[in-house]
PDB file of C-alpha atoms in Angstrom:
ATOM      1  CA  UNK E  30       0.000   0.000   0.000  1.00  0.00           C
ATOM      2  CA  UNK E  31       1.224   3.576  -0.366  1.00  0.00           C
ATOM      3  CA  UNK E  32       1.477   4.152   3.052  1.00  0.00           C
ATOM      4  CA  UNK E  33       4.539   1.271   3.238  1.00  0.00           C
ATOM      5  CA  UNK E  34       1.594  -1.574   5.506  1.00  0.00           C
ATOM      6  CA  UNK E  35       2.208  -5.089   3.850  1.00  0.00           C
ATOM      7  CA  UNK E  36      -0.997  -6.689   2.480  1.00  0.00           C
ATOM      8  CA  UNK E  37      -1.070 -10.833   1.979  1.00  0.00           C
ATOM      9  CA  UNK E  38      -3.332 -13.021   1.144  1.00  0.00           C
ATOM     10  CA  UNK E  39      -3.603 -16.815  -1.156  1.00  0.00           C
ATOM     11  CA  UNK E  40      -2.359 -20.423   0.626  1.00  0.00           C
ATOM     12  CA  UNK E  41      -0.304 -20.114   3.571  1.00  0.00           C
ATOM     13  CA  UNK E  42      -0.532 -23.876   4.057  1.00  0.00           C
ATOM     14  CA  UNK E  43       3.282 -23.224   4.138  1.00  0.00           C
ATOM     15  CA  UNK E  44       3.736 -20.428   6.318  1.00  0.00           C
ATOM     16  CA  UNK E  45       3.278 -18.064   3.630  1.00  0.00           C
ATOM     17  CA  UNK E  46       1.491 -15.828   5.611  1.00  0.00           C
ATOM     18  CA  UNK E  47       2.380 -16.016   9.255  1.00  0.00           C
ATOM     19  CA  UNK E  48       3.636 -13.209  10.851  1.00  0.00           C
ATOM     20  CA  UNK E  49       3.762 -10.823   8.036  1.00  0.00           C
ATOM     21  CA  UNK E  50       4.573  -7.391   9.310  1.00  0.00           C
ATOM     22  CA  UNK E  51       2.251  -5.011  10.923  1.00  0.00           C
ATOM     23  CA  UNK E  52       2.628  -0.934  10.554  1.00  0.00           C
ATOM     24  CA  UNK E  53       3.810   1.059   7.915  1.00  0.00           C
ATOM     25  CA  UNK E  54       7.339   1.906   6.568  1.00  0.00           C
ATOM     26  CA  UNK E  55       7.633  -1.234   3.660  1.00  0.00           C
ATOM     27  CA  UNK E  56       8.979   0.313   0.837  1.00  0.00           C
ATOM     28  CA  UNK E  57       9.949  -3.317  -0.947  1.00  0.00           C
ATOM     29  CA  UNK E  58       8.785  -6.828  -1.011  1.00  0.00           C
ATOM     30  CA  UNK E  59      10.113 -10.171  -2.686  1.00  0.00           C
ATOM     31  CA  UNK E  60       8.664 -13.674  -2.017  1.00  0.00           C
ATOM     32  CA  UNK E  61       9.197 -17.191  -2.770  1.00  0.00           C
ATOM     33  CA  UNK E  62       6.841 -19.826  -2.185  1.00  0.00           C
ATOM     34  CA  UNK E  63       6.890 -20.225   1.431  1.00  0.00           C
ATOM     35  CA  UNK E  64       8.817 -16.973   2.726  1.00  0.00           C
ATOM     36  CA  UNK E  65       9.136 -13.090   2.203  1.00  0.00           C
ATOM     37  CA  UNK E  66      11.029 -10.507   2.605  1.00  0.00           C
ATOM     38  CA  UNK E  67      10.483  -6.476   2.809  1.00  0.00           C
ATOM     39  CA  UNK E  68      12.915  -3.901   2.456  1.00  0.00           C
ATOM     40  CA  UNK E  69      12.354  -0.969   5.330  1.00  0.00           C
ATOM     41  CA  UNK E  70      12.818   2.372   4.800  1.00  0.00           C
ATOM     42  CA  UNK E  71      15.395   2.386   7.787  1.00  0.00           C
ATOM     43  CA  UNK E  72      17.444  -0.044   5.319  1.00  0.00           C
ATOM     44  CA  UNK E  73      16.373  -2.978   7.684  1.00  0.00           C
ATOM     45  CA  UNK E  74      15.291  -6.334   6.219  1.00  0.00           C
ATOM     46  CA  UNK E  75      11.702  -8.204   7.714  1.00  0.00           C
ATOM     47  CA  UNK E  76      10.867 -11.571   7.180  1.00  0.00           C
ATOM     48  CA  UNK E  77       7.994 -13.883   7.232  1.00  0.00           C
ATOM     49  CA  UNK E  78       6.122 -16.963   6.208  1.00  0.00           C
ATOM     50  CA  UNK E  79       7.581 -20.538   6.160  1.00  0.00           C
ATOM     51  CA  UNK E  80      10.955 -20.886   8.030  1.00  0.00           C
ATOM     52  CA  UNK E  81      12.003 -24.788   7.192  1.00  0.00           C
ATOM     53  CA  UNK E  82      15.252 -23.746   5.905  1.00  0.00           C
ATOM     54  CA  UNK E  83      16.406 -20.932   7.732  1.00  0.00           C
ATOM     55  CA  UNK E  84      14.782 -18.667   5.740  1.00  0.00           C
ATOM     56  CA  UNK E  85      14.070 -16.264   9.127  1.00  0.00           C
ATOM     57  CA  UNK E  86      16.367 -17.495  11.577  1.00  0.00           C
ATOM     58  CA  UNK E  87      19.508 -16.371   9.639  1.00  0.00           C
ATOM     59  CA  UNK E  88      18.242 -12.800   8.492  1.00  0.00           C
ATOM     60  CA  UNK E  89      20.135 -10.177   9.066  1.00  0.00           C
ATOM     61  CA  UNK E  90      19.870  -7.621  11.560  1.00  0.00           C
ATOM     62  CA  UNK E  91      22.024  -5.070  10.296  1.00  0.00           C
ATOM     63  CA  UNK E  92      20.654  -2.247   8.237  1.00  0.00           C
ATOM     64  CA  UNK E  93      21.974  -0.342   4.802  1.00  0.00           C
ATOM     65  CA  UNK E  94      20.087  -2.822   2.477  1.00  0.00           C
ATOM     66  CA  UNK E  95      18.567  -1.083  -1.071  1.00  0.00           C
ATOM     67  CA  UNK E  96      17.128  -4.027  -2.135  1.00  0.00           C
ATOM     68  CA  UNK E  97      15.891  -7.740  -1.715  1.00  0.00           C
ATOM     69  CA  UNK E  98      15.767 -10.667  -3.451  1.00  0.00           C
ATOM     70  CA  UNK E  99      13.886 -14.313  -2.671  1.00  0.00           C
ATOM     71  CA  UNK E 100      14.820 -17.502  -4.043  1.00  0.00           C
ATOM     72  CA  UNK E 101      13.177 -21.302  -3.037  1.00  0.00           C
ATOM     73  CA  UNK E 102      13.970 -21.348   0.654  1.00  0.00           C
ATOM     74  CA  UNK E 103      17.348 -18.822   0.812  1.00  0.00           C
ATOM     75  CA  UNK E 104      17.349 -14.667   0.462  1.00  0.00           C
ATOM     76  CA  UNK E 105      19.876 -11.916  -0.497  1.00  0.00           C
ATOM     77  CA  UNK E 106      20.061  -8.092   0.568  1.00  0.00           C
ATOM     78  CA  UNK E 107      22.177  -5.902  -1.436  1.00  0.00           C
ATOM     79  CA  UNK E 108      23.490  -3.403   1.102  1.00  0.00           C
ATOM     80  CA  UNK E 109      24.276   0.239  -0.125  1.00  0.00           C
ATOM     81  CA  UNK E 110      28.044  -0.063   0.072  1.00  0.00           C
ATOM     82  CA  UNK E 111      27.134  -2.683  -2.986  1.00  0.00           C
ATOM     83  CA  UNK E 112      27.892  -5.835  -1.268  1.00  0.00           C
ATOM     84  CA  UNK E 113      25.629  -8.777  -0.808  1.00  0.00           C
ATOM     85  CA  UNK E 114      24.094 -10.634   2.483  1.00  0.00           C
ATOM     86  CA  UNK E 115      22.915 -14.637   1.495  1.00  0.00           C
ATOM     87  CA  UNK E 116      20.586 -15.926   4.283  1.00  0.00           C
ATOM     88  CA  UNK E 117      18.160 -19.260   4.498  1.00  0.00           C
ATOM     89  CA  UNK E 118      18.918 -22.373   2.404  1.00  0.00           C
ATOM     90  CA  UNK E 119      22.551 -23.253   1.209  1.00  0.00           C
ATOM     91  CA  UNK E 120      21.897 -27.188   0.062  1.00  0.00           C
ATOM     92  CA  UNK E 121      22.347 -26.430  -3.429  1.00  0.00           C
ATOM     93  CA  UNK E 122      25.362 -23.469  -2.520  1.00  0.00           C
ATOM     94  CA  UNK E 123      22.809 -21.075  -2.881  1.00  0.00           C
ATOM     95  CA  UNK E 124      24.920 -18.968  -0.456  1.00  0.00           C
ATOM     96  CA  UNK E 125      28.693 -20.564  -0.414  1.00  0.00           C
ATOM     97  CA  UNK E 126      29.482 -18.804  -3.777  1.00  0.00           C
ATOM     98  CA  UNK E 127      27.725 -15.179  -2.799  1.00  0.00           C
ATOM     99  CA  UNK E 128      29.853 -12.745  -4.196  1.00  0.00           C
ATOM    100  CA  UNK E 129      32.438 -11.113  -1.645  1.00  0.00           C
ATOM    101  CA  UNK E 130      33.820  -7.923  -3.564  1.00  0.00           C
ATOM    102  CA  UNK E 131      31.867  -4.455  -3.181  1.00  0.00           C
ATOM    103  CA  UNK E 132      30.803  -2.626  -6.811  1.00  0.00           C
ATOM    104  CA  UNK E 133      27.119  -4.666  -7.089  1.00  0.00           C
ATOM    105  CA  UNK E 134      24.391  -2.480  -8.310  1.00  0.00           C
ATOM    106  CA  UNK E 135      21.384  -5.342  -8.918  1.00  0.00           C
ATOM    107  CA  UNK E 136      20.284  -8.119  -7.473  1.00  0.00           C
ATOM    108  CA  UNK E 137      18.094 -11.351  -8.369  1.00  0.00           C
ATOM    109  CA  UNK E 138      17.710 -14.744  -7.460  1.00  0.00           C
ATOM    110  CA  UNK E 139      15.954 -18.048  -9.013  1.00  0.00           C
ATOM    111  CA  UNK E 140      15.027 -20.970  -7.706  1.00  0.00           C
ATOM    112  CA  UNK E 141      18.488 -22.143  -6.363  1.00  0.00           C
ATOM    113  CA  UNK E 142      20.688 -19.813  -7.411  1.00  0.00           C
ATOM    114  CA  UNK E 143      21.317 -16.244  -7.414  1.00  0.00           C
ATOM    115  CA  UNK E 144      22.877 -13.198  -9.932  1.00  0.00           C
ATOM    116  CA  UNK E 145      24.133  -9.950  -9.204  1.00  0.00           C
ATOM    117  CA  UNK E 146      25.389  -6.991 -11.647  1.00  0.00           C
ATOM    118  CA  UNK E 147      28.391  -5.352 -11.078  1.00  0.00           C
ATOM    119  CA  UNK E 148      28.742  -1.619 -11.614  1.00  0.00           C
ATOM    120  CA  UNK E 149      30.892  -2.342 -15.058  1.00  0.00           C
ATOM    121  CA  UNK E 150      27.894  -4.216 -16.236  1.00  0.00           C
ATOM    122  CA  UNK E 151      29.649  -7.782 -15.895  1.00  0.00           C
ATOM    123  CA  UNK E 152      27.077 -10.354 -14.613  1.00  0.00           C
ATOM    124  CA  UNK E 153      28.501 -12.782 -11.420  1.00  0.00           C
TER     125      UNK E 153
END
């Protein structure tokens, strides 16, 4: 909604819904099929939904995040100093071989992987 409140609805035999954030200030959401993620406009990540493979436990508390990503059971943050966070699911290395250099601009993620753009346009 314009006013940054988080709106769900559909199956949640997963989790998909539970605990989705209350009170404005939501400026960005991705999903997957049993979690989500918002982006804050403090720079703070939220999550919610299903949490069978860590997909809440291991988010990040820090703050500086422009944008989120989901992908099947893992997350990633791109943080304004253009590094990445991984959190959730690493079974299929969906986090091992996260980018560790600074210079990302753009973030996405599929099923059990993820991509990030540099700032020279180079794809990793």
């Amino acid at each position: 909604r314009n006013d940054g409140t988080v709106v769900t609805w559909g199956d949640s035999s997963g989790g998909q819904r539970n605990d989705a954030p209350t009170g404005a200030g939501v400026v960005a959401i991705a999903c997957d099929s049993e979690h989500s993620v918002g982006l804050r406009s403090d720079g703070t990540v939220v999550t919610w939904g299903g949490n069978r493979r860590g997909q809440r436990d291991d988010a990040p508390a820090c703050t500086g995040f422009v944008a989120i990503a989901c992908g099947w059971g893992h997350s990633v943050g791109l943080r304004d100093d253009g590094t990445v966070v991984t959190w959730g699911a690493d079974d299929d290395w969906q986090r091992r071989d996260a980018p560790t250099s600074a210079g990302l601009v753009a973030i996405a993620c599929g099923s059990f992987h993820s991509v990030a753009l540099r700032n020279d346009g180079t794809v990793v």
